[in-house]
Amino acid sequence: MSLKKIFHELLELRDDMGKKSRRAERKQTRRRAKSHIAPEQSLSSLPSPELVQESQWANLPPELLLDIIQRLEASETSWPARRDVVACASVCRSWREITKEIVKTPEQCGWLTFPISLKQPGPRDAPIQCFIKRERETSTYRLYLGLSPALSGDMSKLLLAARKIRRATSTGFVISLVADEFSRASNTYVGKLRQALPKWIFIIAMIHSFSSFFFFTIYDSQPPQNPAIQTNCRSRHRINSKQVSPRVPAGCFSVASVSYELNILRTRGPRRMQCTMQSIPITAVQEGGFAPTPTELSTCLNQKCSPLSISQGKKPLANLGSSSPTLDLEHGMKDPLILKNKSPRWHEQLQCWCLNFKGRVTVASVKNFQLVASAEPCHNVSLAEQEKVILQFGKIGKDIFTMDYRYPLSAFQAFAICLSSFDTKPACE
């Protein structure tokens, strides 16, 4: 039996079992009382592993199964062909475990396979090339895997989507795995970007000549992998000066902050920005260092939450809703990774500031930037590592932007940083 025929039968089996599981869920829903709230549907209509575990495909010899999935994973290196690898992980529990062992992280292989790959560090050697499409009517931003829309066309793989949320005093972005669901109560929610301070405070910043007062905070839906800051990243609220841990937390764990320097004198040049990655230590860019790598895509919806706990004390809380970007550093990581935009050079003939984007950016824009690691001499980071571009973002057409990222950033972190550049910052330009 050929390999293609095997996968056709697997897909038919998955569809049949999915229909059976949906019929069973509908029957159980009719029997429940009206006050019962049914759980939300999963990301896809894949059948339950317990239902397929007794099928004929679950009884394949492990050696044969390992050889089949290894060959498939090595041959399908790009989307949409790589969806066959994901199909193998959806057959049953034994197939899923073997597939997870074979598929490597983006840092090791440079490919994006499962949703968890979006929160794992990128490759060290070559960046992963993506592009962002902006829809002004709906204030939606979509991240695709590929060089550009013209080259990828309909074969582009949607990675993440974000919607801009405007408030009276600030703005923010909600990031999701799909392009039509941005609720924080959904299991497609992966994080958010929030302006840390209201806009009216910038008047005070200008009066007092603060050098860096415009910053955003990046929140993740799952706790960071670093245990040093994990204990200080609980989602909490203040109610009547009491500390409350909600039974179903919203999943807001501060992992990074992006700040823009004010340009009060209106000097010519690009924006000056700085990113403090609280979840990534500076040792990640040292020789032999490594960045935290999550292995499971978990959200607060599928985590067990403890009952409400109230603290009567009046001691200040280190909650994540604070607008101070250094609050997590005081209680957590002492030396986080700091990224700064690469200084451009002035081109005399073109009479403009220029950066070498290696052909990935074709339209001049104040939003264009390149981020490199900023390290002190005591951090023992080589000069070559400090010159390496970790994230670059630039415009190539109307509402079309490229985004290339590499280790130690993940696709989610890079996308959130680029979203901060879309917000209007007249005092920084």
XYZ file of C-alpha atoms in Angstrom:
429
model
C 0.000 0.000 0.000
C 1.430 3.389 -1.020
C 2.059 6.153 1.480
C -0.494 8.480 -0.161
C -3.214 5.816 0.037
C -2.461 5.321 3.731
C -2.957 9.003 4.461
C -6.136 9.181 2.421
C -7.554 6.389 4.546
C -6.356 8.176 7.691
C -8.141 11.358 6.721
C -11.353 9.449 5.955
C -11.098 7.670 9.293
C -10.544 10.991 11.094
C -13.595 12.550 9.423
C -15.804 9.561 10.297
C -14.725 9.562 13.935
C -15.168 13.324 14.084
C -18.785 13.004 12.942
C -19.439 10.328 15.566
C -17.932 12.417 18.339
C -19.982 15.473 17.331
C -23.189 13.389 17.322
C -22.359 12.130 20.812
C -21.743 15.683 22.045
C -25.079 16.860 20.639
C -26.920 14.008 22.381
C -25.245 14.783 25.697
C -26.045 18.479 25.326
C -29.780 17.762 24.889
C -29.817 15.746 28.113
C -28.233 18.503 30.178
C -30.149 21.167 32.014
C -30.571 24.594 30.457
C -28.378 26.227 33.095
C -25.371 24.129 32.043
C -22.788 25.964 29.931
C -21.314 23.651 27.317
C -17.536 23.830 26.915
C -16.162 25.601 23.894
C -15.201 23.594 20.842
C -11.589 22.756 20.219
C -9.402 24.380 17.585
C -10.420 21.778 15.036
C -12.937 19.021 14.626
C -10.404 16.303 15.370
C -11.789 13.228 17.134
C -10.908 12.354 20.682
C -7.765 10.195 21.016
C -9.723 7.662 23.093
C -12.178 7.110 20.241
C -9.485 6.353 17.681
C -7.113 4.515 19.975
C -8.759 1.158 19.258
C -8.629 1.556 15.468
C -6.474 -0.545 13.200
C -3.962 2.277 12.781
C -3.237 2.348 16.508
C -1.928 -1.220 16.332
C 0.819 -0.608 13.782
C 4.287 -1.780 14.866
C 6.169 1.129 16.456
C 9.184 0.585 14.196
C 7.061 0.820 11.053
C 5.160 3.822 12.339
C 8.375 5.601 13.279
C 9.831 5.022 9.807
C 6.673 6.298 8.057
C 6.430 9.503 10.050
C 10.171 10.166 9.771
C 10.024 9.930 5.980
C 6.959 12.123 5.816
C 8.425 14.753 8.117
C 11.633 14.894 6.085
C 9.835 15.206 2.737
C 7.161 17.776 3.653
C 9.165 20.842 4.642
C 6.773 23.636 3.647
C 3.113 24.547 3.917
C 0.518 23.462 2.903
C 2.162 20.055 2.376
C 3.316 20.022 6.002
C -0.280 19.655 7.158
C 0.179 15.911 6.571
C 2.569 15.868 9.533
C -0.114 17.501 11.666
C -2.610 14.904 10.400
C -0.367 12.142 11.736
C -0.503 13.670 15.210
C -4.322 13.696 15.101
C -4.832 9.982 14.409
C -4.526 8.639 17.940
C -2.474 8.978 21.102
C 0.345 6.665 20.012
C 0.720 8.475 16.682
C 0.726 11.824 18.456
C 3.493 10.836 20.864
C 5.725 9.524 18.085
C 5.084 12.586 15.909
C 5.947 14.933 18.776
C 9.220 13.074 19.302
C 10.158 13.327 15.616
C 9.166 16.937 14.945
C 11.856 19.303 16.190
C 11.545 22.857 17.430
C 12.000 25.812 15.033
C 15.359 26.497 16.658
C 16.560 23.063 15.582
C 14.946 22.640 12.161
C 13.725 26.100 11.120
C 10.150 24.923 10.392
C 6.809 25.789 11.962
C 4.585 22.757 12.428
C 2.336 22.821 15.498
C 0.737 25.862 17.177
C 3.282 25.585 20.001
C 5.971 26.413 17.404
C 4.687 29.993 17.421
C 5.869 30.378 21.017
C 9.211 28.635 20.602
C 12.445 30.465 19.663
C 13.248 30.754 15.981
C 16.286 29.263 14.229
C 19.787 30.486 14.996
C 21.252 30.397 11.481
C 18.658 31.947 9.148
C 15.544 33.957 10.037
C 11.991 32.796 9.430
C 10.475 35.105 6.814
C 6.875 36.272 7.261
C 4.659 39.137 6.184
C 1.829 41.098 7.806
C -1.347 42.289 6.084
C -3.225 45.206 7.618
C -6.971 45.680 7.146
C -7.831 49.257 8.028
C -11.604 48.758 7.924
C -11.620 46.102 10.638
C -8.381 47.132 12.411
C -7.128 43.587 11.896
C -3.532 42.476 11.355
C -2.699 39.016 9.982
C 0.681 37.312 10.134
C 1.455 34.886 7.304
C 4.359 32.548 6.686
C 6.052 33.375 3.411
C 8.145 35.901 1.529
C 5.318 38.159 0.316
C 1.687 37.923 -0.863
C 2.817 38.168 -4.486
C 5.098 35.126 -4.165
C 3.020 33.036 -1.770
C -0.466 33.833 -3.064
C -3.194 31.587 -1.730
C -0.587 29.161 -0.387
C 0.284 31.484 2.483
C -0.068 29.936 5.921
C -1.870 32.070 8.510
C 0.130 32.040 11.730
C -1.431 34.679 13.978
C -4.018 37.445 13.806
C -4.534 40.547 15.931
C -7.267 43.127 16.330
C -6.724 46.654 17.541
C -8.830 47.660 20.528
C -9.289 51.395 20.983
C -10.171 52.830 24.358
C -10.659 56.363 25.594
C -7.220 56.579 27.202
C -5.145 53.860 25.522
C -5.004 51.254 22.780
C -4.218 47.563 22.677
C -4.104 44.485 20.472
C -5.626 41.050 21.101
C -3.682 38.220 19.429
C -5.357 34.984 18.342
C -4.601 31.823 16.387
C -7.500 32.470 14.003
C -8.640 35.539 12.111
C -12.286 35.619 13.222
C -12.149 35.019 16.995
C -10.538 37.537 19.342
C -12.267 36.807 22.612
C -9.976 36.336 25.604
C -12.350 33.609 26.775
C -11.677 31.555 23.640
C -9.121 28.770 23.441
C -7.620 30.494 20.383
C -6.414 33.419 22.500
C -2.601 33.461 22.759
C -1.809 36.888 24.221
C -2.192 40.630 23.928
C -0.300 43.877 23.591
C -1.407 46.776 25.759
C -0.331 50.358 25.969
C 0.972 50.612 29.488
C 0.051 54.244 30.159
C -2.835 56.491 29.112
C -2.103 59.006 26.389
C -2.785 62.047 28.552
C 0.260 61.185 30.660
C 2.487 62.036 27.696
C 1.738 65.704 28.308
C 3.367 65.287 31.723
C 6.224 63.394 30.079
C 6.880 66.261 27.682
C 6.768 68.836 30.467
C 9.274 66.923 32.581
C 11.367 65.870 29.535
C 11.245 62.154 30.215
C 13.394 60.390 27.644
C 11.367 57.190 27.408
C 7.750 57.348 28.428
C 5.833 55.640 25.633
C 5.814 51.907 26.114
C 3.715 48.795 25.605
C 3.497 45.598 27.608
C 3.294 42.158 25.981
C 1.167 39.606 27.815
C 1.224 35.871 27.165
C -1.701 33.517 27.724
C 0.515 30.985 29.478
C 3.153 31.406 32.180
C 6.773 31.855 31.085
C 9.133 28.921 31.197
C 11.603 30.691 33.486
C 10.760 29.569 37.055
C 12.385 32.721 38.496
C 9.611 34.950 37.168
C 6.814 32.403 36.935
C 5.808 32.890 40.568
C 5.264 36.611 40.019
C 3.177 36.223 36.880
C -0.237 35.308 38.246
C -3.236 37.024 36.777
C -4.791 39.061 39.605
C -7.236 41.873 40.142
C -7.795 44.396 42.910
C -11.250 44.475 44.450
C -11.774 46.839 47.394
C -8.018 46.881 48.116
C -7.986 43.089 48.348
C -5.921 40.712 46.298
C -8.117 38.247 44.414
C -7.010 35.340 42.259
C -9.971 34.645 39.937
C -11.267 31.109 39.554
C -10.931 31.376 35.769
C -8.013 33.746 35.148
C -7.776 35.544 31.865
C -4.216 34.419 31.193
C -2.163 37.613 31.310
C 1.496 36.947 32.017
C 3.868 39.817 31.356
C 6.752 38.633 29.195
C 8.139 41.793 27.551
C 7.835 45.565 27.270
C 8.454 47.881 24.319
C 9.390 51.522 24.913
C 9.785 54.418 22.477
C 11.891 57.467 23.206
C 10.212 60.842 22.918
C 11.496 63.088 20.168
C 10.622 66.455 21.655
C 13.091 68.405 19.509
C 11.703 66.748 16.354
C 15.136 65.710 15.126
C 15.320 63.803 11.875
C 15.690 60.056 11.988
C 13.764 56.868 12.698
C 12.055 56.036 15.952
C 14.281 54.922 18.794
C 12.865 51.913 20.569
C 13.934 49.422 23.200
C 12.486 46.003 24.050
C 12.989 44.416 27.445
C 12.325 40.674 27.244
C 11.549 39.665 30.824
C 11.063 36.019 29.826
C 14.432 35.698 28.017
C 17.739 36.029 29.933
C 20.746 37.791 28.473
C 22.578 34.454 28.690
C 20.465 33.255 25.752
C 22.674 35.193 23.316
C 25.910 34.200 25.009
C 28.014 31.377 23.618
C 26.378 28.095 24.597
C 23.298 29.839 25.987
C 19.712 28.836 25.361
C 16.317 30.505 25.538
C 13.298 29.105 27.417
C 11.331 26.812 25.115
C 7.744 25.792 25.974
C 6.647 22.315 24.960
C 2.898 22.536 25.470
C 0.435 25.176 24.308
C -1.582 25.620 27.471
C -4.055 28.347 28.340
C -5.873 29.202 31.526
C -9.014 27.626 30.120
C -7.534 24.153 30.339
C -5.523 24.710 33.509
C -6.811 23.794 36.923
C -7.431 26.963 38.896
C -7.611 27.173 42.632
C -10.630 28.718 44.394
C -10.771 32.398 45.206
C -8.088 33.428 47.650
C -8.172 36.838 49.311
C -5.231 38.554 50.938
C -6.166 41.108 53.579
C -2.733 42.639 53.781
C -1.970 46.153 52.629
C 1.394 45.227 51.183
C 1.928 46.465 47.602
C 1.206 43.827 45.005
C 3.477 42.949 42.106
C 0.622 42.358 39.709
C 0.911 42.234 35.997
C -1.454 45.059 35.378
C 1.133 47.523 36.620
C 2.355 50.092 34.160
C 5.960 49.862 35.306
C 8.050 47.824 32.877
C 10.739 47.170 35.505
C 8.425 45.746 38.133
C 8.873 42.164 37.014
C 12.620 42.590 36.845
C 12.866 43.571 40.493
C 11.268 40.317 41.595
C 12.336 38.057 38.774
C 15.077 38.038 36.197
C 17.981 40.349 37.019
C 19.554 40.447 33.553
C 16.874 40.163 30.884
C 17.598 40.375 27.180
C 17.351 43.965 25.933
C 16.863 44.709 22.254
C 17.426 48.105 20.662
C 16.912 49.313 17.133
C 19.979 49.295 14.941
C 21.293 52.752 14.185
C 20.825 53.685 10.511
C 23.338 55.561 8.390
C 22.678 58.756 6.488
C 22.772 58.360 2.715
C 24.071 61.548 1.108
C 22.741 60.860 -2.384
C 19.281 59.773 -1.274
C 19.186 62.282 1.583
C 17.574 59.846 3.966
C 18.372 57.358 6.732
C 19.128 53.860 5.394
C 19.337 50.352 6.763
C 20.354 47.208 4.907
C 17.221 45.053 4.846
C 18.726 42.781 2.167
C 15.880 43.383 -0.255
C 13.089 42.582 2.188
C 11.924 46.211 2.547
C 11.183 48.400 -0.465
C 9.182 51.374 0.881
C 10.624 54.021 3.185
C 8.619 54.344 6.397
C 9.154 55.545 9.931
C 7.817 52.163 11.065
C 10.782 50.254 9.569
C 13.267 48.962 12.129
C 15.882 46.343 12.902
C 16.464 45.062 16.437
C 19.788 43.823 17.783
C 20.911 42.680 21.224
C 22.129 45.351 23.625
C 24.684 44.006 26.101
C 27.185 45.380 28.567
C 30.831 44.255 28.586
C 30.179 42.237 31.745
C 27.624 40.090 29.884
C 30.334 38.471 27.710
C 28.335 38.765 24.485
C 30.491 38.803 21.354
C 30.398 41.776 18.988
C 29.280 39.531 16.144
C 26.283 38.448 18.193
C 25.434 42.060 19.010
C 25.475 42.965 15.309
C 23.188 40.107 14.342
C 19.677 41.298 13.449
C 17.177 39.409 15.614
C 14.012 41.046 14.263
C 13.420 43.268 11.274
C 10.183 44.851 10.147
C 9.485 47.002 7.121
C 6.999 48.122 4.513
C 6.819 46.683 0.994
C 3.450 48.026 -0.187
C 0.169 49.508 0.864
C -0.787 47.779 4.132
C 1.806 45.028 3.469
C 4.822 44.617 5.754
C 7.546 41.993 6.104
C 8.626 40.494 9.419
C 11.750 38.346 9.750
C 12.677 36.948 13.141
C 15.227 34.530 14.541
C 16.496 33.111 17.830
C 15.862 33.897 20.663
C 12.502 35.493 19.752
C 9.386 33.494 18.963
C 6.812 34.315 16.294
C 4.367 35.503 18.948
C 6.889 37.832 20.587
C 8.092 39.206 17.246
C 4.526 39.798 16.043
C 3.625 41.633 19.254
C 6.683 43.898 18.964
C 5.797 44.747 15.363
C 2.220 45.566 16.364
C 3.515 48.275 18.680
C 4.991 50.031 15.652
C 1.546 50.404 14.047
C 0.223 52.643 16.791
C 0.596 56.355 16.048
C 3.340 57.992 18.122
C 3.623 61.619 16.971
C 5.934 62.577 19.830
C 8.400 59.844 18.867
C 8.702 60.610 15.139
